[in-house]
Coordinates of N, CA, C and O in Angstrom, one line a residue:
M27 N 190.8 -29.8 -209.8 CA 191.0 -28.8 -208.8 C 189.7 -28.5 -208.1 O 189.6 -28.2 -206.9
Y28 N 188.6 -28.5 -208.8 CA 187.3 -28.2 -208.2 C 186.9 -29.1 -207.1 O 186.5 -28.7 -206.0
A29 N 187.2 -30.4 -207.3 CA 186.9 -31.4 -206.3 C 187.7 -31.2 -205.0 O 187.1 -31.4 -203.9
R30 N 188.9 -30.8 -205.2 CA 189.8 -30.6 -204.0 C 189.2 -29.4 -203.2 O 189.1 -29.4 -202.0
R31 N 188.9 -28.3 -203.9 CA 188.3 -27.1 -203.2 C 187.0 -27.5 -202.5 O 186.7 -27.0 -201.4
R32 N 186.2 -28.3 -203.2 CA 184.9 -28.6 -202.6 C 185.1 -29.5 -201.4 O 184.4 -29.3 -200.4
R33 N 186.0 -30.4 -201.4 CA 186.3 -31.3 -200.2 C 186.7 -30.4 -199.1 O 186.3 -30.6 -197.9
R34 N 187.6 -29.5 -199.3 CA 188.1 -28.6 -198.3 C 187.0 -27.7 -197.7 O 186.9 -27.5 -196.5
Y35 N 186.1 -27.2 -198.6 CA 185.0 -26.4 -198.1 C 184.1 -27.3 -197.2 O 183.7 -26.8 -196.1
F36 N 183.7 -28.5 -197.6 CA 182.8 -29.3 -196.8 C 183.5 -29.7 -195.5 O 182.9 -29.8 -194.4
A37 N 184.8 -30.0 -195.5 CA 185.5 -30.3 -194.3 C 185.5 -29.1 -193.3 O 185.3 -29.3 -192.1
M38 N 185.7 -27.9 -193.8 CA 185.7 -26.7 -193.0 C 184.3 -26.5 -192.4 O 184.2 -26.2 -191.2
M39 N 183.3 -26.7 -193.2 CA 182.0 -26.4 -192.7 C 181.5 -27.5 -191.8 O 180.8 -27.3 -190.8
G40 N 182.0 -28.8 -192.0 CA 181.8 -29.8 -191.0 C 182.4 -29.5 -189.7 O 181.8 -29.8 -188.6
C41 N 183.6 -29.0 -189.7 CA 184.3 -28.6 -188.4 C 183.5 -27.5 -187.7 O 183.3 -27.4 -186.5
C42 N 182.9 -26.5 -188.5 CA 182.1 -25.4 -188.0 C 180.9 -26.0 -187.3 O 180.6 -25.6 -186.1
L43 N 180.2 -26.9 -188.0 CA 179.0 -27.5 -187.3 C 179.4 -28.3 -186.1 O 178.7 -28.3 -185.1
G44 N 180.5 -29.0 -186.2 CA 180.9 -29.8 -185.1 C 181.2 -29.0 -183.9 O 180.9 -29.3 -182.7
L45 N 181.9 -27.8 -184.1 CA 182.2 -26.9 -183.0 C 180.9 -26.4 -182.3 O 180.8 -26.3 -181.1
F46 N 179.9 -26.0 -183.1 CA 178.7 -25.5 -182.6 C 178.0 -26.6 -181.7 O 177.5 -26.4 -180.6
V47 N 177.9 -27.8 -182.3 CA 177.2 -28.9 -181.6 C 177.9 -29.3 -180.3 O 177.3 -29.4 -179.3
L48 N 179.3 -29.4 -180.4 CA 180.0 -29.7 -179.2 C 179.9 -28.6 -178.1 O 179.8 -28.9 -176.9
A49 N 180.0 -27.4 -178.6 CA 180.0 -26.2 -177.7 C 178.7 -26.2 -176.9 O 178.7 -26.1 -175.6
W50 N 177.6 -26.4 -177.5 CA 176.3 -26.2 -176.8 C 175.7 -27.5 -176.3 O 174.7 -27.6 -175.6
G51 N 176.3 -28.6 -176.8 CA 175.8 -29.9 -176.4 C 176.6 -30.5 -175.2 O 176.0 -31.3 -174.4
V52 N 177.9 -30.2 -175.2 CA 178.8 -30.9 -174.2 C 179.5 -29.9 -173.4 O 179.5 -29.9 -172.2
V53 N 180.2 -29.0 -174.0 CA 181.2 -28.1 -173.4 C 180.5 -27.1 -172.4 O 181.0 -26.8 -171.3
R54 N 179.3 -26.7 -172.8 CA 178.6 -25.7 -171.9 C 178.2 -26.2 -170.5 O 178.0 -25.5 -169.6
L55 N 178.2 -27.6 -170.4 CA 177.9 -28.2 -169.1 C 179.1 -27.9 -168.1 O 178.9 -27.9 -166.9
W56 N 180.3 -27.8 -168.6 CA 181.5 -27.5 -167.8 C 181.9 -26.1 -167.8 O 182.3 -25.6 -166.8
S57 N 181.8 -25.4 -169.0 CA 182.3 -24.1 -169.0 C 181.6 -23.3 -170.1 O 181.8 -23.5 -171.3
V58 N 180.8 -22.3 -169.7 CA 180.0 -21.5 -170.7 C 181.0 -20.6 -171.5 O 180.9 -20.5 -172.7
P59 N 182.0 -20.0 -170.8 CA 183.0 -19.2 -171.6 C 183.7 -20.0 -172.7 O 184.0 -19.5 -173.8
A60 N 184.0 -21.2 -172.4 CA 184.7 -22.1 -173.4 C 183.7 -22.3 -174.5 O 184.2 -22.3 -175.7
A61 N 182.5 -22.6 -174.2 CA 181.5 -22.8 -175.3 C 181.3 -21.6 -176.2 O 181.2 -21.7 -177.4
V62 N 181.3 -20.4 -175.5 CA 181.2 -19.2 -176.3 C 182.4 -19.0 -177.2 O 182.3 -18.6 -178.3
A63 N 183.6 -19.3 -176.6 CA 184.8 -19.2 -177.4 C 184.8 -20.1 -178.6 O 185.2 -19.7 -179.7
M64 N 184.3 -21.3 -178.4 CA 184.2 -22.3 -179.5 C 183.3 -21.7 -180.6 O 183.5 -21.9 -181.8
C65 N 182.2 -21.1 -180.2 CA 181.2 -20.5 -181.1 C 181.9 -19.4 -181.9 O 181.6 -19.2 -183.1
L66 N 182.7 -18.6 -181.2 CA 183.4 -17.5 -181.9 C 184.3 -18.0 -183.0 O 184.4 -17.4 -184.1
V67 N 185.0 -19.1 -182.6 CA 185.9 -19.7 -183.6 C 185.1 -20.3 -184.8 O 185.5 -20.1 -186.0
A68 N 184.0 -20.9 -184.5 CA 183.1 -21.5 -185.5 C 182.5 -20.4 -186.4 O 182.3 -20.6 -187.6
M69 N 182.3 -19.2 -185.8 CA 181.8 -18.1 -186.6 C 182.7 -17.6 -187.7 O 182.3 -17.1 -188.7
V70 N 184.0 -17.7 -187.5 CA 185.0 -17.3 -188.4 C 185.2 -18.3 -189.6 O 185.6 -17.9 -190.6
I71 N 184.9 -19.5 -189.4 CA 185.1 -20.5 -190.4 C 184.3 -20.4 -191.7 O 184.9 -20.5 -192.7
P72 N 183.0 -20.1 -191.7 CA 182.3 -20.0 -193.0 C 182.9 -19.0 -194.0 O 183.0 -19.3 -195.1
P73 N 183.2 -17.7 -193.6 CA 183.9 -16.9 -194.6 C 185.2 -17.4 -195.1 O 185.5 -17.3 -196.3
L74 N 186.0 -18.0 -194.2 CA 187.2 -18.6 -194.7 C 187.0 -19.8 -195.6 O 187.7 -20.0 -196.6
A75 N 185.9 -20.6 -195.3 CA 185.6 -21.7 -196.2 C 185.1 -21.2 -197.6 O 185.5 -21.8 -198.6
A76 N 184.4 -20.1 -197.6 CA 184.0 -19.5 -198.9 C 185.2 -19.0 -199.7 O 185.2 -19.2 -200.9
M77 N 186.1 -18.4 -199.0 CA 187.4 -18.0 -199.7 C 188.1 -19.2 -200.3 O 188.6 -19.1 -201.4
V78 N 188.2 -20.3 -199.5 CA 188.9 -21.5 -200.0 C 188.2 -22.1 -201.2 O 188.8 -22.5 -202.1
A79 N 186.9 -22.1 -201.1 CA 186.1 -22.7 -202.2 C 186.2 -21.9 -203.5 O 186.1 -22.5 -204.5
N80 N 186.3 -20.6 -203.4 CA 186.3 -19.8 -204.5 C 187.7 -19.3 -205.0 O 187.8 -18.5 -205.9
R81 N 188.7 -19.8 -204.3 CA 190.1 -19.4 -204.7 C 190.4 -19.9 -206.1 O 190.1 -21.1 -206.4
R82 N 191.1 -19.1 -206.8 CA 191.5 -19.5 -208.1 C 192.8 -20.2 -208.0 O 193.8 -19.7 -207.5
G83 N 192.9 -21.4 -208.6 CA 194.1 -22.3 -208.6 C 195.0 -21.8 -209.6 O 194.7 -21.1 -210.6
P84 N 196.3 -22.3 -209.5 CA 197.3 -21.9 -210.5 C 197.0 -22.3 -211.9 O 197.4 -21.7 -212.9
D85 N 196.3 -23.4 -212.1 CA 195.9 -23.9 -213.4 C 194.5 -23.7 -213.8 O 194.0 -24.1 -214.9
D86 N 193.7 -22.9 -213.0 CA 192.4 -22.6 -213.3 C 192.4 -21.3 -214.2 O 193.1 -20.4 -214.0
R87 N 191.6 -21.3 -215.2 CA 191.4 -20.2 -216.1 C 190.0 -19.8 -216.1 O 189.1 -20.6 -216.5
W88 N 189.6 -18.6 -215.6 CA 188.2 -18.2 -215.5 C 188.0 -17.0 -216.4 O 187.6 -17.1 -217.5
W89 N 188.3 -15.8 -215.9 CA 187.9 -14.6 -216.6 C 188.9 -14.2 -217.7 O 188.5 -13.4 -218.5
D90 N 190.1 -14.7 -217.7 CA 191.0 -14.3 -218.7 C 191.1 -15.4 -219.8 O 192.0 -15.3 -220.7
D91 N 190.2 -16.3 -219.9 CA 190.1 -17.2 -221.0 C 189.7 -16.5 -222.3 O 188.8 -15.7 -222.3
P92 N 190.4 -16.8 -223.4 CA 190.0 -16.2 -224.6 C 188.6 -16.7 -225.0 O 188.3 -17.9 -224.8
S93 N 187.8 -15.8 -225.6 CA 186.4 -16.2 -225.9 C 186.3 -17.0 -227.2 O 185.3 -17.6 -227.4
G94 N 187.3 -16.9 -228.1 CA 187.2 -17.5 -229.4 C 186.9 -16.5 -230.5 O 187.1 -16.8 -231.6
D95 N 186.4 -15.4 -230.1 CA 186.1 -14.3 -231.1 C 187.3 -13.4 -231.2 O 187.6 -12.7 -230.3
P96 N 188.0 -13.5 -232.3 CA 189.3 -12.7 -232.5 C 189.1 -11.2 -232.2 O 189.9 -10.6 -231.6
E97 N 188.0 -10.7 -232.7 CA 187.8 -9.2 -232.6 C 187.6 -8.8 -231.1 O 188.1 -7.9 -230.6
S98 N 186.8 -9.6 -230.4 CA 186.5 -9.4 -229.0 C 187.8 -9.6 -228.2 O 188.0 -8.8 -227.3
D99 N 188.5 -10.7 -228.5 CA 189.7 -10.9 -227.7 C 190.7 -9.8 -227.9 O 191.4 -9.3 -227.0
E100 N 190.8 -9.3 -229.1 CA 191.8 -8.2 -229.4 C 191.3 -6.9 -228.7 O 192.1 -6.2 -228.1
W101 N 190.0 -6.7 -228.7 CA 189.5 -5.5 -228.0 C 189.8 -5.5 -226.5 O 190.2 -4.6 -225.9
W102 N 189.5 -6.7 -225.9 CA 189.8 -6.9 -224.4 C 191.3 -6.8 -224.1 O 191.7 -6.2 -223.1
D103 N 192.1 -7.3 -225.0 CA 193.6 -7.2 -224.8 C 194.0 -5.8 -224.8 O 194.9 -5.4 -224.1
E104 N 193.4 -5.0 -225.7 CA 193.8 -3.6 -225.8 C 193.4 -2.9 -224.5 O 194.1 -2.1 -224.0
L105 N 192.2 -3.2 -224.0 CA 191.7 -2.6 -222.8 C 192.6 -3.0 -221.6 O 192.9 -2.2 -220.7
D106 N 193.1 -4.2 -221.6 CA 193.9 -4.7 -220.5 C 195.4 -4.3 -220.6 O 196.2 -4.5 -219.7
G107 N 195.7 -3.6 -221.7 CA 197.1 -3.2 -221.9 C 198.0 -4.2 -222.5 O 199.2 -4.1 -222.4
K108 N 197.5 -5.3 -223.0 CA 198.3 -6.4 -223.6 C 198.5 -6.1 -225.0 O 197.5 -5.7 -225.7
R109 N 199.6 -6.4 -225.5 CA 199.9 -6.2 -226.9 C 200.0 -7.5 -227.6 O 200.7 -8.4 -227.1
R110 N 199.3 -7.7 -228.7 CA 199.5 -9.0 -229.4 C 200.4 -8.7 -230.6 O 200.2 -7.7 -231.3
D111 N 201.3 -9.7 -230.9 CA 202.1 -9.6 -232.1 C 201.3 -10.2 -233.2 O 200.8 -11.3 -233.1
R112 N 201.1 -9.5 -234.3 CA 200.3 -10.0 -235.4 C 201.2 -10.6 -236.4 O 202.3 -10.4 -236.7

C-alpha cells in the first residue's frame, strides 16, 4: 500500500510542477489570466497530495496496533472504551 500512495503522491506533484512550468513558460505568451488560473489549480495540488500520501488504507494498521505488552494494551483498551473478554 505504501508504494501505491507514494506513486500517487509523486504523480500529483509532477502534475503540479508541470502546471507551473507550462503556465509561465508557454501559456503566459497567449493568456496571462489562463496562466494565473493554472497556477491557482497547481497551488491546490500539494495539500491534496499530502492527504493522499498520508491516508490510512483499509489494511494499514498504525496507531491501533497492539504493542505486545499485555498490561499496556489492556490500559489503552480501557481508555478507548473497549472491553476485552478474559
